[in-house]
C-alpha cells in the first residue's frame, strides 16, 4: 500500500523536530504532495506531524493483460 501525503499547514511556529520530519518526508511547501510506501517508520513520522499534513491511502492495482 502507498500513502499520498500532502502538507496542508505552515511550519511557522512548529518545533525543529517537526520541521526536520517534514523535510525527511520530502515535502517543501504547503500543497506539496509526495507518495511513500507504507511502513512503520513512515507511520511514526506521520504521527509526529499529523496536524500539518493530510494523508490518503492508495490501493495499488495490477493490470492484467
PDB file of N, CA and C in Angstrom:
ATOM      1  N   UNK A   1       0.848  -1.171   0.000  1.00  0.00           N
ATOM      2  CA  UNK A   1       0.000   0.000   0.000  1.00  0.00           C
ATOM      3  C   UNK A   1       0.900   1.243   0.000  1.00  0.00           C
ATOM      4  N   UNK A   2       0.421   2.261  -0.657  1.00  0.00           N
ATOM      5  CA  UNK A   2       1.136   3.532  -0.723  1.00  0.00           C
ATOM      6  C   UNK A   2       0.343   4.591   0.029  1.00  0.00           C
ATOM      7  N   UNK A   3       1.061   5.606   0.486  1.00  0.00           N
ATOM      8  CA  UNK A   3       0.436   6.732   1.172  1.00  0.00           C
ATOM      9  C   UNK A   3       0.705   7.995   0.371  1.00  0.00           C
ATOM     10  N   UNK A   4      -0.327   8.780   0.126  1.00  0.00           N
ATOM     11  CA  UNK A   4      -0.178  10.091  -0.509  1.00  0.00           C
ATOM     12  C   UNK A   4      -0.265  11.119   0.604  1.00  0.00           C
ATOM     13  N   UNK A   5       0.819  11.867   0.795  1.00  0.00           N
ATOM     14  CA  UNK A   5       0.934  12.807   1.906  1.00  0.00           C
ATOM     15  C   UNK A   5       1.031  14.216   1.346  1.00  0.00           C
ATOM     16  N   UNK A   6       0.160  15.107   1.814  1.00  0.00           N
ATOM     17  CA  UNK A   6       0.131  16.494   1.355  1.00  0.00           C
ATOM     18  C   UNK A   6       0.300  17.414   2.556  1.00  0.00           C
ATOM     19  N   UNK A   7       1.237  18.350   2.446  1.00  0.00           N
ATOM     20  CA  UNK A   7       1.413  19.333   3.509  1.00  0.00           C
ATOM     21  C   UNK A   7       0.293  20.357   3.404  1.00  0.00           C
ATOM     22  N   UNK A   8      -0.447  20.554   4.503  1.00  0.00           N
ATOM     23  CA  UNK A   8      -1.596  21.447   4.484  1.00  0.00           C
ATOM     24  C   UNK A   8      -1.418  22.678   5.364  1.00  0.00           C
ATOM     25  N   UNK A   9      -0.442  22.643   6.258  1.00  0.00           N
ATOM     26  CA  UNK A   9      -0.253  23.766   7.174  1.00  0.00           C
ATOM     27  C   UNK A   9       1.187  24.250   7.122  1.00  0.00           C
ATOM     28  N   UNK A  10       1.384  25.483   7.526  1.00  0.00           N
ATOM     29  CA  UNK A  10       2.693  26.115   7.538  1.00  0.00           C
ATOM     30  C   UNK A  10       3.557  25.573   8.670  1.00  0.00           C
ATOM     31  N   UNK A  11       4.859  25.661   8.481  1.00  0.00           N
ATOM     32  CA  UNK A  11       5.805  25.238   9.515  1.00  0.00           C
ATOM     33  C   UNK A  11       6.170  26.370  10.475  1.00  0.00           C
ATOM     34  N   UNK A  12       5.597  27.549  10.266  1.00  0.00           N
ATOM     35  CA  UNK A  12       5.836  28.662  11.179  1.00  0.00           C
ATOM     36  C   UNK A  12       5.314  28.272  12.554  1.00  0.00           C
ATOM     37  N   UNK A  13       6.059  28.511  13.581  1.00  0.00           N
ATOM     38  CA  UNK A  13       5.746  28.190  14.970  1.00  0.00           C
ATOM     39  C   UNK A  13       5.783  26.693  15.273  1.00  0.00           C
ATOM     40  N   UNK A  14       6.303  25.886  14.362  1.00  0.00           N
ATOM     41  CA  UNK A  14       6.449  24.460  14.651  1.00  0.00           C
ATOM     42  C   UNK A  14       7.843  24.223  15.225  1.00  0.00           C
ATOM     43  N   UNK A  15       7.997  23.097  15.895  1.00  0.00           N
ATOM     44  CA  UNK A  15       9.285  22.793  16.525  1.00  0.00           C
ATOM     45  C   UNK A  15      10.301  22.358  15.464  1.00  0.00           C
ATOM     46  N   UNK A  16      11.558  22.396  15.837  1.00  0.00           N
ATOM     47  CA  UNK A  16      12.632  21.964  14.940  1.00  0.00           C
ATOM     48  C   UNK A  16      12.447  20.497  14.563  1.00  0.00           C
ATOM     49  N   UNK A  17      12.018  19.685  15.510  1.00  0.00           N
ATOM     50  CA  UNK A  17      11.785  18.264  15.258  1.00  0.00           C
ATOM     51  C   UNK A  17      10.707  18.063  14.177  1.00  0.00           C
ATOM     52  N   UNK A  18       9.637  18.851  14.244  1.00  0.00           N
ATOM     53  CA  UNK A  18       8.569  18.748  13.250  1.00  0.00           C
ATOM     54  C   UNK A  18       9.059  19.229  11.883  1.00  0.00           C
ATOM     55  N   UNK A  19       9.830  20.287  11.843  1.00  0.00           N
ATOM     56  CA  UNK A  19      10.368  20.798  10.577  1.00  0.00           C
ATOM     57  C   UNK A  19      11.258  19.763   9.915  1.00  0.00           C
ATOM     58  N   UNK A  20      12.111  19.112  10.715  1.00  0.00           N
ATOM     59  CA  UNK A  20      13.005  18.092  10.169  1.00  0.00           C
ATOM     60  C   UNK A  20      12.229  16.871   9.685  1.00  0.00           C
ATOM     61  N   UNK A  21      11.158  16.526  10.372  1.00  0.00           N
ATOM     62  CA  UNK A  21      10.335  15.392   9.959  1.00  0.00           C
ATOM     63  C   UNK A  21       9.671  15.671   8.615  1.00  0.00           C
ATOM     64  N   UNK A  22       9.126  16.873   8.458  1.00  0.00           N
ATOM     65  CA  UNK A  22       8.505  17.257   7.183  1.00  0.00           C
ATOM     66  C   UNK A  22       9.542  17.211   6.062  1.00  0.00           C
ATOM     67  N   UNK A  23      10.736  17.708   6.318  1.00  0.00           N
ATOM     68  CA  UNK A  23      11.801  17.691   5.315  1.00  0.00           C
ATOM     69  C   UNK A  23      12.204  16.257   4.983  1.00  0.00           C
ATOM     70  N   UNK A  24      12.281  15.401   5.986  1.00  0.00           N
ATOM     71  CA  UNK A  24      12.646  13.999   5.767  1.00  0.00           C
ATOM     72  C   UNK A  24      11.589  13.264   4.947  1.00  0.00           C
ATOM     73  N   UNK A  25      10.343  13.690   5.046  1.00  0.00           N
ATOM     74  CA  UNK A  25       9.279  13.106   4.237  1.00  0.00           C
ATOM     75  C   UNK A  25       9.353  13.590   2.787  1.00  0.00           C
ATOM     76  N   UNK A  26      10.137  14.635   2.533  1.00  0.00           N
ATOM     77  CA  UNK A  26      10.332  15.126   1.165  1.00  0.00           C
ATOM     78  C   UNK A  26       9.437  16.277   0.782  1.00  0.00           C
ATOM     79  N   UNK A  27       8.762  16.877   1.746  1.00  0.00           N
ATOM     80  CA  UNK A  27       7.864  17.987   1.439  1.00  0.00           C
ATOM     81  C   UNK A  27       8.603  19.313   1.575  1.00  0.00           C
ATOM     82  N   UNK A  28       8.241  20.266   0.731  1.00  0.00           N
ATOM     83  CA  UNK A  28       8.943  21.540   0.671  1.00  0.00           C
ATOM     84  C   UNK A  28       8.063  22.747   0.973  1.00  0.00           C
ATOM     85  N   UNK A  29       6.759  22.636   0.707  1.00  0.00           N
ATOM     86  CA  UNK A  29       5.891  23.803   0.862  1.00  0.00           C
ATOM     87  C   UNK A  29       4.448  23.335   1.047  1.00  0.00           C
ATOM     88  N   UNK A  30       3.595  24.266   1.415  1.00  0.00           N
ATOM     89  CA  UNK A  30       2.178  23.951   1.569  1.00  0.00           C
ATOM     90  C   UNK A  30       1.624  23.541   0.200  1.00  0.00           C
ATOM     91  N   UNK A  31       0.870  22.464   0.182  1.00  0.00           N
ATOM     92  CA  UNK A  31       0.297  21.969  -1.056  1.00  0.00           C
ATOM     93  C   UNK A  31       1.162  20.944  -1.763  1.00  0.00           C
ATOM     94  N   UNK A  32       2.400  20.761  -1.313  1.00  0.00           N
ATOM     95  CA  UNK A  32       3.294  19.790  -1.930  1.00  0.00           C
ATOM     96  C   UNK A  32       2.864  18.384  -1.527  1.00  0.00           C
ATOM     97  N   UNK A  33       2.815  17.468  -2.491  1.00  0.00           N
ATOM     98  CA  UNK A  33       2.378  16.105  -2.257  1.00  0.00           C
ATOM     99  C   UNK A  33       3.484  15.121  -2.609  1.00  0.00           C
ATOM    100  N   UNK A  34       3.667  14.117  -1.760  1.00  0.00           N
ATOM    101  CA  UNK A  34       4.614  13.034  -2.013  1.00  0.00           C
ATOM    102  C   UNK A  34       3.888  11.713  -1.807  1.00  0.00           C
ATOM    103  N   UNK A  35       4.401  10.676  -2.451  1.00  0.00           N
ATOM    104  CA  UNK A  35       3.865   9.336  -2.252  1.00  0.00           C
ATOM    105  C   UNK A  35       4.962   8.480  -1.655  1.00  0.00           C
ATOM    106  N   UNK A  36       4.647   7.813  -0.561  1.00  0.00           N
ATOM    107  CA  UNK A  36       5.608   6.979   0.155  1.00  0.00           C
ATOM    108  C   UNK A  36       5.003   5.602   0.382  1.00  0.00           C
ATOM    109  N   UNK A  37       5.858   4.599   0.411  1.00  0.00           N
ATOM    110  CA  UNK A  37       5.408   3.253   0.745  1.00  0.00           C
ATOM    111  C   UNK A  37       5.045   3.218   2.223  1.00  0.00           C
ATOM    112  N   UNK A  38       3.982   2.515   2.548  1.00  0.00           N
ATOM    113  CA  UNK A  38       3.527   2.411   3.931  1.00  0.00           C
ATOM    114  C   UNK A  38       4.507   1.548   4.716  1.00  0.00           C
ATOM    115  N   UNK A  39       5.005   2.074   5.833  1.00  0.00           N
ATOM    116  CA  UNK A  39       5.906   1.329   6.703  1.00  0.00           C
ATOM    117  C   UNK A  39       5.764   1.876   8.119  1.00  0.00           C
ATOM    118  N   UNK A  40       6.194   1.119   9.109  1.00  0.00           N
ATOM    119  CA  UNK A  40       6.114   1.614  10.487  1.00  0.00           C
ATOM    120  C   UNK A  40       6.897   2.918  10.699  1.00  0.00           C
ATOM    121  N   UNK A  41       8.023   3.076  10.013  1.00  0.00           N
ATOM    122  CA  UNK A  41       8.813   4.297  10.157  1.00  0.00           C
ATOM    123  C   UNK A  41       8.050   5.517   9.640  1.00  0.00           C
ATOM    124  N   UNK A  42       7.436   5.381   8.478  1.00  0.00           N
ATOM    125  CA  UNK A  42       6.657   6.484   7.897  1.00  0.00           C
ATOM    126  C   UNK A  42       5.456   6.790   8.772  1.00  0.00           C
ATOM    127  N   UNK A  43       4.786   5.748   9.282  1.00  0.00           N
ATOM    128  CA  UNK A  43       3.625   5.963  10.162  1.00  0.00           C
ATOM    129  C   UNK A  43       4.031   6.723  11.419  1.00  0.00           C
ATOM    130  N   UNK A  44       5.203   6.413  11.976  1.00  0.00           N
ATOM    131  CA  UNK A  44       5.693   7.126  13.153  1.00  0.00           C
ATOM    132  C   UNK A  44       5.967   8.587  12.854  1.00  0.00           C
ATOM    133  N   UNK A  45       6.518   8.860  11.673  1.00  0.00           N
ATOM    134  CA  UNK A  45       6.775  10.244  11.276  1.00  0.00           C
ATOM    135  C   UNK A  45       5.456  10.998  11.131  1.00  0.00           C
ATOM    136  N   UNK A  46       4.466  10.341  10.545  1.00  0.00           N
ATOM    137  CA  UNK A  46       3.171  10.988  10.355  1.00  0.00           C
ATOM    138  C   UNK A  46       2.468  11.235  11.683  1.00  0.00           C
ATOM    139  N   UNK A  47       2.712  10.393  12.657  1.00  0.00           N
ATOM    140  CA  UNK A  47       2.125  10.592  13.980  1.00  0.00           C
ATOM    141  C   UNK A  47       2.649  11.888  14.609  1.00  0.00           C
ATOM    142  N   UNK A  48       3.898  12.230  14.330  1.00  0.00           N
ATOM    143  CA  UNK A  48       4.510  13.451  14.873  1.00  0.00           C
ATOM    144  C   UNK A  48       3.997  14.724  14.216  1.00  0.00           C
ATOM    145  N   UNK A  49       3.649  14.639  12.931  1.00  0.00           N
ATOM    146  CA  UNK A  49       3.267  15.845  12.185  1.00  0.00           C
ATOM    147  C   UNK A  49       1.860  15.725  11.599  1.00  0.00           C
ATOM    148  N   UNK A  50       1.030  14.917  12.195  1.00  0.00           N
ATOM    149  CA  UNK A  50      -0.314  14.674  11.683  1.00  0.00           C
ATOM    150  C   UNK A  50      -1.166  15.921  11.553  1.00  0.00           C
ATOM    151  N   UNK A  51      -0.908  16.917  12.394  1.00  0.00           N
ATOM    152  CA  UNK A  51      -1.683  18.157  12.344  1.00  0.00           C
ATOM    153  C   UNK A  51      -1.229  19.088  11.215  1.00  0.00           C
ATOM    154  N   UNK A  52      -0.122  18.758  10.552  1.00  0.00           N
ATOM    155  CA  UNK A  52       0.415  19.588   9.477  1.00  0.00           C
ATOM    156  C   UNK A  52       0.166  18.994   8.086  1.00  0.00           C
ATOM    157  N   UNK A  53      -0.276  17.748   8.035  1.00  0.00           N
ATOM    158  CA  UNK A  53      -0.406  17.053   6.759  1.00  0.00           C
ATOM    159  C   UNK A  53      -1.765  16.378   6.618  1.00  0.00           C
ATOM    160  N   UNK A  54      -2.092  16.033   5.365  1.00  0.00           N
ATOM    161  CA  UNK A  54      -3.279  15.228   5.051  1.00  0.00           C
ATOM    162  C   UNK A  54      -2.768  13.948   4.408  1.00  0.00           C
ATOM    163  N   UNK A  55      -3.272  12.795   4.858  1.00  0.00           N
ATOM    164  CA  UNK A  55      -2.784  11.503   4.378  1.00  0.00           C
ATOM    165  C   UNK A  55      -3.926  10.728   3.727  1.00  0.00           C
ATOM    166  N   UNK A  56      -3.643  10.176   2.548  1.00  0.00           N
ATOM    167  CA  UNK A  56      -4.589   9.308   1.850  1.00  0.00           C
ATOM    168  C   UNK A  56      -3.909   7.968   1.609  1.00  0.00           C
ATOM    169  N   UNK A  57      -4.642   6.878   1.791  1.00  0.00           N
ATOM    170  CA  UNK A  57      -4.123   5.555   1.491  1.00  0.00           C
ATOM    171  C   UNK A  57      -4.493   5.201   0.061  1.00  0.00           C
ATOM    172  N   UNK A  58      -3.508   4.763  -0.705  1.00  0.00           N
ATOM    173  CA  UNK A  58      -3.726   4.389  -2.105  1.00  0.00           C
ATOM    174  C   UNK A  58      -3.603   2.882  -2.242  1.00  0.00           C
ATOM    175  N   UNK A  59      -4.568   2.291  -2.900  1.00  0.00           N
ATOM    176  CA  UNK A  59      -4.517   0.861  -3.173  1.00  0.00           C
ATOM    177  C   UNK A  59      -3.837   0.661  -4.538  1.00  0.00           C
ATOM    178  N   UNK A  60      -2.858  -0.203  -4.566  1.00  0.00           N
ATOM    179  CA  UNK A  60      -2.183  -0.499  -5.814  1.00  0.00           C
ATOM    180  C   UNK A  60      -2.968  -1.577  -6.545  1.00  0.00           C
ATOM    181  N   UNK A  61      -3.260  -1.323  -7.800  1.00  0.00           N
ATOM    182  CA  UNK A  61      -3.976  -2.313  -8.595  1.00  0.00           C
ATOM    183  C   UNK A  61      -3.072  -2.743  -9.752  1.00  0.00           C
ATOM    184  N   UNK A  62      -3.100  -4.015 -10.035  1.00  0.00           N
ATOM    185  CA  UNK A  62      -2.299  -4.539 -11.124  1.00  0.00           C
ATOM    186  C   UNK A  62      -3.182  -4.730 -12.351  1.00  0.00           C
ATOM    187  N   UNK A  63      -2.644  -4.342 -13.484  1.00  0.00           N
ATOM    188  CA  UNK A  63      -3.364  -4.553 -14.733  1.00  0.00           C
ATOM    189  C   UNK A  63      -2.943  -5.925 -15.275  1.00  0.00           C
ATOM    190  N   UNK A  64      -3.902  -6.697 -15.685  1.00  0.00           N
ATOM    191  CA  UNK A  64      -3.595  -7.980 -16.288  1.00  0.00           C
ATOM    192  C   UNK A  64      -3.847  -7.895 -17.777  1.00  0.00           C
ATOM    193  N   UNK A  65      -2.950  -8.456 -18.531  1.00  0.00           N
ATOM    194  CA  UNK A  65      -3.057  -8.367 -19.998  1.00  0.00           C
ATOM    195  C   UNK A  65      -3.865  -9.501 -20.551  1.00  0.00           C
TER     196      UNK A  65
END
